[in-house]
Coordinates of C-alpha atoms in Angstrom, one line a residue:
Chain A
M1 CA 2.5 -89.0 -19.4
E2 CA 1.2 -86.6 -16.8
G3 CA 2.6 -85.8 -13.3
H4 CA 1.4 -87.1 -10.0
G5 CA -2.2 -86.9 -9.3
A6 CA -3.4 -86.0 -12.8
Y7 CA -6.1 -88.6 -12.6
N8 CA -7.0 -87.6 -9.0
R9 CA -7.5 -84.0 -10.2
S10 CA -9.8 -84.9 -13.1
S11 CA -11.8 -87.7 -11.7
G12 CA -14.9 -85.8 -10.6
V13 CA -16.9 -87.3 -13.4
Q14 CA -16.5 -90.8 -12.0
A15 CA -17.0 -89.7 -8.4
A16 CA -20.4 -88.1 -9.1
G17 CA -21.4 -91.2 -10.9
S18 CA -20.7 -93.5 -8.0
M19 CA -23.1 -92.4 -5.4
P20 CA -25.9 -94.9 -5.9
A21 CA -23.4 -97.7 -5.7
V22 CA -22.0 -96.3 -2.5
D23 CA -25.4 -96.7 -0.9
L24 CA -25.4 -100.4 -2.0
L25 CA -21.9 -100.8 -0.5
K26 CA -23.3 -99.6 2.9
V27 CA -26.0 -102.2 2.7
A28 CA -23.4 -104.8 1.8
G29 CA -21.3 -103.8 4.8
D30 CA -24.4 -104.1 7.0
T31 CA -25.2 -107.6 5.8
A32 CA -22.0 -109.4 4.7
D33 CA -21.0 -112.5 6.8
L34 CA -18.0 -111.6 9.0
A35 CA -14.9 -113.7 9.4
P36 CA -14.6 -114.9 13.0
A37 CA -11.7 -113.3 15.1
P38 CA -8.8 -113.4 14.9
Q39 CA -9.1 -113.7 11.1
P40 CA -8.7 -110.3 9.6
I41 CA -11.6 -108.4 8.0
V42 CA -10.6 -107.5 4.4
I43 CA -12.2 -104.9 2.2
A44 CA -10.9 -105.0 -1.4
D45 CA -11.0 -102.1 -3.8
Y46 CA -10.4 -103.5 -7.3
G47 CA -9.1 -100.9 -9.7
C48 CA -8.3 -98.1 -7.3
S49 CA -6.4 -95.8 -9.7
E50 CA -4.9 -93.0 -7.6
G51 CA -7.3 -93.5 -4.8
R52 CA -9.2 -90.2 -4.7
N53 CA -12.4 -91.9 -5.7
S54 CA -11.8 -94.8 -3.2
L55 CA -11.6 -92.7 -0.1
L56 CA -15.4 -92.0 0.3
P57 CA -16.6 -95.6 -0.5
M58 CA -13.9 -97.1 1.7
G59 CA -15.0 -94.8 4.5
V60 CA -18.6 -95.8 4.0
A61 CA -17.6 -99.5 4.0
I62 CA -15.6 -99.1 7.2
S63 CA -18.4 -97.2 9.0
S64 CA -20.9 -99.9 8.1
L65 CA -18.6 -102.7 9.3
R66 CA -17.2 -101.1 12.4
P67 CA -20.3 -101.3 14.7
R68 CA -20.5 -105.0 13.9
L69 CA -16.9 -105.6 14.8
G70 CA -16.2 -103.5 17.9
A71 CA -13.6 -100.8 18.1
D72 CA -10.5 -103.0 18.4
R73 CA -10.9 -105.4 15.4
A74 CA -8.5 -104.6 12.6
I75 CA -9.9 -103.9 9.1
S76 CA -7.5 -104.3 6.1
V77 CA -8.3 -102.2 3.1
V78 CA -6.5 -103.5 0.0
H79 CA -6.4 -101.3 -3.1
T80 CA -5.5 -103.0 -6.3
D81 CA -4.5 -101.7 -9.8
L82 CA -2.1 -102.4 -12.6
P83 CA 1.7 -102.3 -11.7
G84 CA 2.1 -98.9 -13.6
N85 CA -0.5 -97.2 -11.5
D86 CA 0.7 -94.2 -9.4
F87 CA 0.7 -95.9 -6.0
S88 CA 2.6 -92.9 -4.5
A89 CA -0.4 -90.7 -5.3
L90 CA -2.7 -93.4 -3.8
F91 CA -0.7 -93.6 -0.5
A92 CA -0.4 -89.8 -0.3
A93 CA -4.2 -89.5 -0.7
I94 CA -4.8 -92.1 2.0
E95 CA -2.4 -90.4 4.4
S96 CA -3.2 -86.8 3.8
D97 CA -6.5 -86.2 1.8
P98 CA -9.0 -84.4 4.0
T99 CA -11.6 -87.1 3.3
T100 CA -9.3 -90.0 4.0
Y101 CA -10.8 -93.0 5.9
L102 CA -7.5 -93.3 7.8
A103 CA -8.4 -90.3 10.0
Q104 CA -11.7 -91.8 11.2
D105 CA -10.5 -95.1 12.5
R106 CA -7.3 -96.2 14.3
Q107 CA -7.7 -99.9 13.4
V108 CA -7.7 -99.6 9.6
F109 CA -4.7 -100.8 7.7
P110 CA -4.4 -99.8 4.0
S111 CA -2.3 -101.7 1.5
A112 CA -2.0 -102.0 -2.3
V113 CA -1.6 -104.8 -4.8
G114 CA -0.1 -103.8 -8.2
R115 CA -1.4 -106.7 -10.3
S116 CA -4.1 -107.2 -12.8
F117 CA -7.5 -108.2 -11.4
Y118 CA -7.8 -110.7 -14.3
E119 CA -5.7 -113.0 -12.1
Q120 CA -6.2 -114.2 -8.5
I121 CA -4.3 -111.5 -6.5
L122 CA -5.4 -112.1 -3.0
P123 CA -5.4 -115.4 -1.0
S124 CA -8.5 -117.5 -1.2
D125 CA -11.4 -116.9 1.1
V126 CA -10.2 -113.6 2.7
V127 CA -12.4 -110.8 1.3
T128 CA -15.5 -109.8 3.3
L129 CA -16.4 -106.8 1.2
G130 CA -15.4 -106.1 -2.4
W131 CA -15.8 -102.8 -4.3
S132 CA -14.9 -101.9 -7.8
S133 CA -15.8 -98.7 -9.5
W134 CA -15.1 -97.6 -13.1
A135 CA -12.7 -100.4 -13.6
V136 CA -14.1 -103.6 -15.2
Q137 CA -15.0 -101.7 -18.4
W138 CA -11.3 -101.9 -19.2
L139 CA -10.6 -105.0 -21.1
S140 CA -7.6 -107.2 -20.3
R141 CA -6.3 -106.7 -23.9
V142 CA -7.3 -105.2 -27.2
P143 CA -8.6 -108.1 -29.2
C144 CA -8.1 -106.4 -32.7
P145 CA -7.8 -103.0 -34.2
I146 CA -11.0 -101.0 -34.8
P147 CA -10.9 -99.8 -38.4
D148 CA -13.4 -96.9 -38.2
H149 CA -13.3 -95.5 -34.7
V150 CA -11.4 -95.4 -31.4
Q151 CA -14.4 -96.8 -29.4
V152 CA -16.0 -100.1 -30.5
A153 CA -19.4 -98.9 -29.5
Y154 CA -19.4 -96.5 -32.5
S155 CA -17.8 -98.9 -35.0
R156 CA -19.8 -100.4 -37.8
D157 CA -17.2 -103.0 -38.4
A158 CA -19.0 -106.3 -37.6
E159 CA -15.7 -108.3 -37.1
A160 CA -14.3 -105.7 -34.6
C161 CA -17.7 -105.6 -32.8
A162 CA -17.8 -109.3 -32.5
A163 CA -14.2 -109.6 -31.3
F164 CA -14.7 -107.0 -28.6
A165 CA -18.0 -108.6 -27.5
R166 CA -16.2 -112.0 -27.1
Q167 CA -13.3 -110.3 -25.2
A168 CA -15.8 -108.5 -22.9
A169 CA -17.6 -111.8 -22.2
E170 CA -14.4 -113.6 -21.4
D171 CA -13.0 -110.9 -19.2
W172 CA -16.2 -110.6 -17.2
R173 CA -16.1 -114.3 -16.5
T174 CA -12.4 -114.2 -15.7
F175 CA -13.0 -111.3 -13.3
L176 CA -15.8 -113.1 -11.5
F177 CA -13.9 -116.4 -11.4
H178 CA -11.0 -114.9 -9.5
R179 CA -13.1 -112.8 -7.2
A180 CA -15.1 -115.9 -6.3
R181 CA -11.8 -117.5 -5.1
E182 CA -10.8 -114.4 -3.1
M183 CA -14.2 -113.8 -1.4
R184 CA -15.3 -115.6 1.7
E185 CA -18.6 -117.5 1.8
G186 CA -21.2 -114.8 2.5
A187 CA -19.0 -111.9 1.3
R188 CA -20.5 -109.2 -0.9
L189 CA -19.1 -107.4 -4.0
V190 CA -20.5 -104.1 -5.2
L191 CA -19.5 -103.2 -8.7
L192 CA -20.0 -100.0 -10.7
T193 CA -19.0 -99.9 -14.3
M194 CA -20.0 -98.6 -17.7
A195 CA -23.0 -100.3 -19.4
T196 CA -25.2 -99.9 -22.4
D197 CA -28.7 -98.9 -21.6
D198 CA -31.8 -101.0 -22.6
S199 CA -31.8 -99.3 -26.1
D200 CA -28.2 -100.5 -26.4
D201 CA -26.8 -96.9 -26.1
F202 CA -23.2 -96.6 -24.8
G203 CA -23.4 -92.8 -24.5
Y204 CA -20.6 -90.2 -24.9
Q205 CA -21.2 -90.3 -28.6
P206 CA -20.5 -86.6 -29.4
L207 CA -17.3 -86.7 -27.3
L208 CA -16.0 -89.9 -28.9
D209 CA -17.0 -88.9 -32.5
M210 CA -15.2 -85.6 -32.0
M211 CA -12.2 -87.4 -30.7
Y212 CA -12.0 -89.7 -33.7
A213 CA -12.6 -86.9 -36.2
T214 CA -9.8 -84.9 -34.5
L215 CA -7.5 -87.8 -34.8
C216 CA -8.3 -88.3 -38.5
G217 CA -7.5 -84.6 -38.9
M218 CA -4.2 -85.1 -37.2
V219 CA -3.4 -87.8 -39.7
Q220 CA -4.2 -85.5 -42.6
D221 CA -2.0 -82.8 -41.0
G222 CA 0.8 -85.3 -40.6
L223 CA 0.9 -85.0 -36.8
I224 CA 0.4 -88.7 -36.4
S225 CA 0.6 -91.5 -38.9
A226 CA -2.3 -93.5 -40.4
D227 CA -0.7 -96.6 -38.7
D228 CA -0.7 -94.8 -35.4
L229 CA -4.4 -94.1 -35.8
K230 CA -5.1 -97.7 -36.7
R231 CA -3.7 -98.8 -33.4
M232 CA -5.5 -96.2 -31.4
V233 CA -8.2 -97.9 -29.4
I234 CA -9.9 -97.1 -26.1
P235 CA -10.1 -100.6 -24.7
T236 CA -13.3 -100.1 -22.7
V237 CA -16.7 -101.7 -23.2
G238 CA -20.2 -101.0 -22.1
R239 CA -21.8 -104.3 -21.3
S240 CA -25.6 -104.9 -21.6
R241 CA -27.8 -106.1 -18.8
G242 CA -27.8 -109.5 -20.5
A243 CA -24.0 -109.6 -20.8
F244 CA -23.6 -109.0 -17.1
A245 CA -26.2 -111.6 -16.2
A246 CA -24.9 -114.3 -18.7
P247 CA -22.5 -116.1 -16.3
F248 CA -25.4 -116.5 -13.9
E249 CA -27.9 -117.9 -16.3
H250 CA -28.0 -121.2 -14.5
G251 CA -28.1 -119.6 -11.1
R252 CA -24.7 -119.7 -9.4
F253 CA -21.4 -118.9 -11.1
E254 CA -18.4 -120.3 -9.3
G255 CA -20.3 -120.0 -6.0
L256 CA -21.4 -116.4 -6.7
T257 CA -25.0 -115.3 -7.1
L258 CA -26.1 -112.1 -8.8
E259 CA -28.2 -110.4 -6.2
R260 CA -29.1 -107.1 -8.0
I261 CA -28.3 -105.4 -11.3
E262 CA -29.3 -101.9 -12.0
I263 CA -28.5 -99.8 -15.1
F264 CA -28.9 -96.0 -14.7
H265 CA -27.7 -92.8 -16.3
G266 CA -24.9 -91.4 -14.1
E267 CA -25.1 -87.9 -12.8
D268 CA -23.3 -85.6 -15.3
R269 CA -21.8 -83.0 -13.0
V270 CA -20.1 -81.2 -15.8
W271 CA -23.4 -80.8 -17.7
G272 CA -25.1 -79.7 -14.4
E273 CA -22.5 -77.0 -14.0
F274 CA -23.0 -75.9 -17.6
E275 CA -26.8 -75.6 -17.2
S276 CA -26.3 -73.1 -14.4
S277 CA -23.2 -71.3 -15.8
R278 CA -23.9 -71.5 -19.6
D279 CA -20.1 -71.3 -19.9
A280 CA -19.4 -73.5 -23.0
Q281 CA -15.7 -72.9 -22.8
R282 CA -15.6 -74.3 -19.2
F283 CA -17.9 -77.2 -20.2
G284 CA -15.5 -78.2 -23.0
A285 CA -12.4 -77.8 -20.9
K286 CA -13.8 -80.0 -18.1
W287 CA -14.6 -82.9 -20.5
A288 CA -11.3 -82.4 -22.2
A289 CA -9.5 -82.7 -18.8
F290 CA -11.5 -85.8 -18.0
S291 CA -10.7 -87.4 -21.4
R292 CA -7.0 -86.4 -21.1
A293 CA -6.7 -88.1 -17.7
S294 CA -8.7 -91.2 -18.4
L295 CA -8.4 -91.9 -22.1
F296 CA -5.5 -90.1 -23.8
P297 CA -2.8 -92.4 -22.2
S298 CA -4.4 -95.4 -24.0
L299 CA -4.3 -93.5 -27.3
A300 CA -0.8 -92.2 -26.8
A301 CA 0.4 -95.8 -26.1
A302 CA -0.3 -96.5 -29.8
L303 CA 2.2 -94.0 -31.1
D304 CA 4.9 -95.7 -33.1
D305 CA 7.4 -93.1 -31.8
P306 CA 6.9 -92.7 -28.0
S307 CA 8.9 -89.4 -28.0
K308 CA 5.8 -87.9 -29.7
A309 CA 3.7 -88.5 -26.6
P310 CA 4.4 -85.1 -25.0
S311 CA 3.3 -83.2 -28.1
F312 CA 0.3 -85.6 -28.5
I313 CA -0.8 -84.8 -24.9
P314 CA 0.7 -81.3 -24.4
A315 CA 1.2 -80.2 -20.8
Chain B
M1 CA 15.0 -87.0 -9.2
E2 CA 15.7 -90.1 -11.2
G3 CA 13.6 -92.3 -13.4
H4 CA 12.0 -95.7 -12.7
G5 CA 14.4 -98.2 -11.3
A6 CA 17.4 -96.0 -10.6
Y7 CA 17.7 -97.5 -7.2
N8 CA 17.2 -101.1 -8.5
R9 CA 20.0 -100.6 -11.0
S10 CA 22.5 -99.3 -8.4
S11 CA 21.7 -101.4 -5.4
G12 CA 24.3 -104.2 -5.8
V13 CA 26.2 -102.8 -2.9
Q14 CA 23.4 -103.5 -0.5
A15 CA 22.6 -106.9 -2.1
A16 CA 26.1 -108.2 -1.6
G17 CA 26.1 -107.0 2.0
S18 CA 22.9 -108.9 2.9
M19 CA 23.9 -112.6 2.4
P20 CA 24.7 -113.5 6.0
A21 CA 21.4 -112.0 7.1
V22 CA 19.6 -114.1 4.4
D23 CA 21.0 -117.2 6.1
L24 CA 19.5 -116.1 9.4
L25 CA 16.2 -115.5 7.6
K26 CA 16.2 -119.1 6.4
V27 CA 16.7 -120.2 10.0
A28 CA 14.0 -117.9 11.2
G29 CA 11.6 -119.4 8.6
D30 CA 12.5 -122.9 9.8
T31 CA 11.7 -122.1 13.4
A32 CA 9.1 -119.3 13.7
D33 CA 5.8 -120.3 15.2
L34 CA 3.1 -120.6 12.5
A35 CA -0.4 -119.2 12.7
P36 CA -3.0 -122.0 12.6
A37 CA -5.1 -122.2 9.4
P38 CA -7.1 -120.5 8.1
Q39 CA -5.2 -117.5 9.4
P40 CA -2.9 -116.1 6.7
I41 CA 0.9 -116.5 6.9
V42 CA 2.4 -113.0 6.6
I43 CA 6.0 -112.1 5.7
A44 CA 6.8 -108.4 6.1
D45 CA 9.6 -106.7 4.3
Y46 CA 10.1 -103.4 6.1
G47 CA 11.8 -100.7 3.9
C48 CA 11.6 -102.5 0.5
S49 CA 12.7 -99.6 -1.7
E50 CA 12.2 -100.7 -5.4
G51 CA 12.2 -104.3 -4.5
R52 CA 15.2 -105.8 -6.3
N53 CA 17.0 -106.5 -3.0
S54 CA 13.8 -108.0 -1.6
L55 CA 13.3 -110.8 -4.2
L56 CA 16.1 -113.1 -3.0
P57 CA 15.4 -112.9 0.7
M58 CA 11.6 -113.2 0.2
G59 CA 12.3 -116.2 -2.0
V60 CA 14.4 -117.8 0.8
A61 CA 11.7 -117.0 3.4
I62 CA 9.0 -118.6 1.3
S63 CA 11.1 -121.7 0.6
S64 CA 11.8 -122.2 4.3
L65 CA 8.2 -121.8 5.3
R66 CA 6.6 -123.7 2.4
P67 CA 7.4 -127.3 3.5
R68 CA 6.0 -126.5 6.9
L69 CA 2.8 -125.2 5.5
G70 CA 1.9 -127.6 2.6
A71 CA 1.5 -126.5 -1.0
D72 CA -2.0 -125.0 -0.6
R73 CA -1.6 -122.6 2.3
A74 CA -1.4 -118.9 1.2
I75 CA 1.6 -116.8 2.1
S76 CA 1.2 -113.0 2.0
V77 CA 4.4 -111.0 1.4
V78 CA 3.9 -107.3 2.4
H79 CA 6.5 -104.9 1.2
T80 CA 6.6 -101.5 3.0
D81 CA 8.3 -98.2 2.3
L82 CA 7.5 -94.5 2.4
P83 CA 4.6 -93.2 0.3
G84 CA 7.0 -91.6 -2.2
N85 CA 8.7 -94.9 -3.0
D86 CA 8.5 -96.1 -6.6
F87 CA 6.0 -98.9 -6.0
S88 CA 5.5 -99.4 -9.8
A89 CA 9.2 -100.4 -10.0
L90 CA 8.5 -102.7 -7.0
F91 CA 5.5 -104.4 -8.6
A92 CA 7.2 -104.6 -12.0
A93 CA 10.2 -106.4 -10.4
I94 CA 7.9 -108.8 -8.5
E95 CA 6.0 -109.6 -11.7
S96 CA 8.9 -109.8 -14.2
D97 CA 12.3 -110.0 -12.6
P98 CA 14.0 -113.3 -13.5
T99 CA 14.7 -113.9 -9.8
T100 CA 11.2 -113.1 -8.5
Y101 CA 9.7 -115.3 -5.8
L102 CA 6.3 -115.1 -7.6
A103 CA 7.5 -117.5 -10.3
Q104 CA 8.4 -120.2 -7.7
D105 CA 5.1 -120.5 -5.8
R106 CA 1.4 -120.2 -6.9
Q107 CA 0.2 -119.5 -3.3
V108 CA 2.2 -116.4 -2.7
F109 CA 0.4 -113.0 -2.7
P110 CA 2.5 -109.8 -2.7
S111 CA 1.2 -106.4 -1.6
A112 CA 2.7 -103.1 -0.5
V113 CA 2.1 -100.5 2.3
G114 CA 3.3 -97.0 1.5
R115 CA 3.6 -95.7 5.1
S116 CA 6.5 -95.1 7.5
F117 CA 7.5 -98.0 9.6
Y118 CA 7.8 -95.6 12.6
E119 CA 4.1 -96.2 13.0
Q120 CA 2.0 -99.4 13.3
I121 CA 1.2 -100.1 9.6
L122 CA -0.1 -103.7 9.8
P123 CA -2.8 -105.2 12.0
S124 CA -1.7 -106.5 15.4
D125 CA -0.5 -110.1 15.7
V126 CA -0.3 -111.0 12.0
V127 CA 3.4 -111.2 11.1
T128 CA 5.0 -114.6 11.2
L129 CA 8.4 -113.5 9.7
G130 CA 9.8 -110.0 9.5
W131 CA 12.7 -108.8 7.4
S132 CA 14.3 -105.4 7.0
S133 CA 17.5 -104.8 5.2
W134 CA 19.3 -101.4 4.8
A135 CA 16.4 -99.5 6.1
V136 CA 16.4 -98.7 9.9
Q137 CA 19.6 -96.7 9.5
W138 CA 17.3 -94.0 8.1
L139 CA 16.1 -91.7 10.9
S140 CA 12.4 -90.6 11.0
R141 CA 13.6 -87.0 10.9
V142 CA 16.7 -84.8 10.9
P143 CA 17.0 -83.7 14.5
C144 CA 19.3 -80.7 13.7
P145 CA 21.7 -79.4 11.0
I146 CA 25.2 -80.8 11.0
P147 CA 27.5 -77.7 10.8
D148 CA 30.7 -79.5 9.7
H149 CA 29.7 -82.5 7.6
V150 CA 26.8 -84.3 5.7
Q151 CA 27.2 -87.4 7.8
V152 CA 27.0 -87.1 11.6
A153 CA 29.5 -89.9 12.1
Y154 CA 32.2 -87.6 10.8
S155 CA 31.1 -84.4 12.6
R156 CA 33.0 -83.0 15.5
D157 CA 30.1 -80.9 16.7
A158 CA 29.1 -82.3 20.1
E159 CA 25.6 -80.9 20.0
A160 CA 24.8 -82.4 16.6
C161 CA 26.3 -85.8 17.6
A162 CA 24.2 -85.9 20.8
A163 CA 21.0 -84.9 19.0
F164 CA 21.5 -87.6 16.3
A165 CA 22.3 -90.2 19.0
R166 CA 19.1 -89.3 20.9
Q167 CA 17.1 -89.5 17.6
A168 CA 18.7 -92.8 16.7
A169 CA 17.8 -94.3 20.2
E170 CA 14.2 -93.0 20.0
D171 CA 13.7 -94.2 16.4
W172 CA 15.1 -97.7 17.3
R173 CA 12.7 -98.0 20.2
T174 CA 9.8 -96.7 18.1
F175 CA 10.6 -99.2 15.3
L176 CA 10.7 -102.1 17.7
F177 CA 7.6 -101.0 19.6
H178 CA 5.4 -101.1 16.4
R179 CA 6.9 -104.3 15.1
A180 CA 6.2 -105.9 18.5
R181 CA 2.5 -105.0 17.9
E182 CA 2.5 -106.4 14.4
M183 CA 4.3 -109.7 15.1
R184 CA 2.6 -112.8 16.4
E185 CA 3.7 -114.6 19.5
G186 CA 6.7 -116.7 18.3
A187 CA 7.3 -114.7 15.2
R188 CA 10.9 -113.8 14.1
L189 CA 12.4 -110.6 12.8
V190 CA 15.7 -110.5 10.9
L191 CA 17.2 -107.1 10.5
L192 CA 20.2 -105.9 8.6
T193 CA 21.4 -102.4 8.9
M194 CA 24.4 -100.1 9.2
A195 CA 26.4 -100.2 12.5
T196 CA 29.6 -98.9 13.9
D197 CA 32.1 -101.6 14.6
D198 CA 33.6 -102.2 18.1
S199 CA 36.2 -99.4 17.5
D200 CA 33.2 -97.1 16.8
D201 CA 34.0 -96.8 13.1
F202 CA 31.1 -96.1 10.8
G203 CA 33.2 -96.7 7.6
Y204 CA 32.8 -95.0 4.2
Q205 CA 35.0 -92.1 5.4
P206 CA 36.9 -91.4 2.2
L207 CA 33.6 -91.4 0.2
L208 CA 31.8 -89.1 2.7
D209 CA 34.7 -86.7 3.3
M210 CA 35.1 -86.4 -0.5
M211 CA 31.4 -85.7 -0.8
Y212 CA 31.5 -83.0 1.8
A213 CA 34.6 -81.4 0.3
T214 CA 33.0 -81.4 -3.1
L215 CA 29.9 -79.7 -1.7
C216 CA 32.1 -77.1 0.0
G217 CA 33.7 -76.5 -3.4
M218 CA 30.3 -76.1 -5.0
V219 CA 29.5 -73.4 -2.4
Q220 CA 32.7 -71.6 -3.3
D221 CA 31.9 -71.9 -7.0
G222 CA 28.4 -70.5 -6.4
L223 CA 26.6 -73.6 -7.6
I224 CA 24.8 -74.1 -4.3
S225 CA 24.4 -71.6 -1.5
A226 CA 26.0 -71.8 2.0
D227 CA 22.5 -72.2 3.4
D228 CA 21.8 -75.1 1.0
L229 CA 24.9 -76.9 2.3
K230 CA 23.9 -76.2 6.0
R231 CA 20.7 -78.1 5.4
M232 CA 22.3 -81.0 3.6
V233 CA 22.3 -84.0 5.8
I234 CA 22.4 -87.7 5.1
P235 CA 19.9 -88.8 7.8
T236 CA 21.4 -92.2 8.4
V237 CA 23.1 -93.5 11.5
G238 CA 25.4 -96.4 12.4
R239 CA 24.3 -97.7 15.8
S240 CA 26.7 -99.4 18.1
R241 CA 26.2 -102.9 19.5
G242 CA 25.2 -101.2 22.8
A243 CA 22.7 -99.0 21.1
F244 CA 21.0 -101.9 19.5
A245 CA 20.9 -103.9 22.7
A246 CA 19.8 -100.9 24.9
P247 CA 16.0 -101.5 24.7
F248 CA 16.6 -105.1 25.9
E249 CA 18.8 -104.3 28.9
H250 CA 16.2 -105.7 31.3
G251 CA 15.4 -108.7 29.1
R252 CA 12.2 -108.3 27.1
F253 CA 11.2 -105.1 25.3
E254 CA 7.5 -104.9 24.5
G255 CA 7.4 -108.7 24.4
L256 CA 10.4 -109.0 22.1
T257 CA 13.7 -110.7 23.0
L258 CA 17.0 -110.0 21.3
E259 CA 18.2 -113.4 20.2
R260 CA 21.4 -112.6 18.4
I261 CA 23.4 -109.6 17.3
E262 CA 26.3 -109.7 15.0
I263 CA 28.4 -106.9 13.6
F264 CA 30.4 -107.6 10.5
H265 CA 32.1 -105.9 7.7
G266 CA 29.9 -106.3 4.7
E267 CA 31.3 -107.6 1.5
D268 CA 32.4 -104.7 -0.8
R269 CA 31.7 -106.1 -4.2
V270 CA 32.9 -102.9 -5.9
W271 CA 36.3 -103.1 -4.2
G272 CA 36.4 -106.8 -5.0
E273 CA 35.9 -106.0 -8.7
F274 CA 38.6 -103.3 -8.5
E275 CA 41.1 -105.7 -7.0
S276 CA 40.9 -107.9 -10.1
S277 CA 40.4 -105.2 -12.7
R278 CA 42.5 -102.4 -11.3
D279 CA 40.2 -100.1 -13.2
A280 CA 40.0 -97.0 -10.9
Q281 CA 37.7 -95.2 -13.2
R282 CA 35.1 -98.0 -13.0
F283 CA 35.6 -98.2 -9.2
G284 CA 34.9 -94.6 -8.8
A285 CA 31.9 -94.7 -11.2
K286 CA 30.3 -97.6 -9.3
W287 CA 30.5 -95.9 -5.9
A288 CA 29.3 -92.7 -7.5
A289 CA 26.3 -94.5 -9.0
F290 CA 25.6 -96.1 -5.6
S291 CA 25.8 -92.7 -3.8
R292 CA 23.7 -91.0 -6.5
A293 CA 20.9 -93.6 -6.1
S294 CA 20.9 -93.9 -2.3
L295 CA 22.2 -90.6 -0.9
F296 CA 22.0 -87.7 -3.4
P297 CA 18.2 -87.4 -3.2
S298 CA 18.5 -86.6 0.5
L299 CA 21.1 -83.9 -0.3
A300 CA 19.0 -82.5 -3.2
A301 CA 16.0 -82.2 -1.0
A302 CA 17.9 -79.5 0.9
L303 CA 18.2 -77.2 -2.1
D304 CA 16.3 -73.9 -1.5
D305 CA 15.4 -73.8 -5.2
P306 CA 14.1 -77.3 -6.2
S307 CA 14.5 -76.4 -9.9
K308 CA 18.3 -76.7 -9.3
A309 CA 17.9 -80.4 -8.5
P310 CA 18.4 -81.6 -12.1
S311 CA 21.7 -79.7 -12.4
F312 CA 22.7 -80.9 -8.9
I313 CA 22.1 -84.5 -9.9
P314 CA 22.7 -84.4 -13.7
A315 CA 21.3 -87.2 -15.7

């Protein structure tokens, strides 16, 4: 839909929201059990997208492991995403971005896996440190249409809400099940994703309501069909604290323990900029660019006539 | 330049030419020293392109190693190519192609590295079995323009010929140097690439002369500039038996030994089809499609005005 690096250019929202988790990743790197030499040390980045948001956390993970390993021990960094991800943008960022971890350390070896993390995609017992940011909110599939919104969090349809909640619970267990296979005994996994807060609020409501209203207007104007709109779903979920904890209710889940869970409001860098600039045009444009890069491709995929995609997401 | 999978669709020429080397890969898989568990077994595919030509040899390599490893031992298959390679096409082929090795074996884990094989791109001492087909004929850089052709094998310019020969020698040693780091003691590497035969013939002359003549015609017609043509170089070389053997003249090179070298005329499936069909149109179209996928992007990269590329390689 968009050229190389569109996601990289508009992913500042996620980057700003990941800092507290990066601190936890450093702690995890300081404390994870290390594979004995000559077994490789593997850091996995689950759901890397085009990589820009991976460079800083991977750099932090490498820096925390390196003093424990000595200068000569190789560290493998494996970035994973769906097959259709732009891996060329990922490898270009790893090679050339000014913030790349590759420049800091000669014994770091990046690679990529283009497969869904809802399967086992790495050999058993190899991962020392896992990281996943802004990824596990994406469901493995859309369980059903949402009749009254594009985001299930703002639907009042009980059936759709229940189907999405079931899918979210199943996907969360599936994700953990496969990571449990891939992680070594004593490995650590730090995960940052969307959640609902303790008053069950998913957030983003003005943005998402506006998006749905605009789509309804496009149906009225004949730009898209009512059937197109019915199929348009953003297949993300915000899980509650209880939903995250559920697989661990009896302690261990597939050998994993839940060490810490924290729900917080992410820093909204776009809002912060607006507060000092008061430039509403720029504020809107930034959120639009973010939505375009992260959400519009999911909506456009629902178009009955794919040739409409370029006019649905104009350049 | 072309959409997803253009190389996959037009790579039958290389596939047909790789069968004798695939037999050697099977032997290599039967005899390579194996890393002791729990170290992973790594097969590396250097210069994978979009992967279609990798599926068969990787399947053969896995089948030869599997009985020696038992059903539960993981095998990692690492496909490497330049960052700009279409890794989405690669991962789609690995997941869905009817001939994919992934369907045969549950304990196989594919990944990709988007970096030049003229560097060390895997940790030291990890590779058990290496494979590279139709890749090391590509030089790491164009050492100088070729004033009288697009392929140095048919240039009469002594300076250009010497500069390309020096680059080819340097790149071959660089390739081997880094593979020697990555391979374990007792590992095997099977390599298929272009060569000159013992009468120093590179082959493909009618095709390449026609290509150069057509480009000269395009300059006369004003479709491309004389400067564009000067920069147009196919940066491949056919090395002689002596050039391949040179790094090993004193026996070992960086710990590697040259076990076997064989130069043969590859099967020309397109010619074989023509001999039975006598359809000259189809013969020409097949070679054109092959040239378009494998060579035209190198030529188009020389255009001073990149916006001309679509008319230089029309859809």
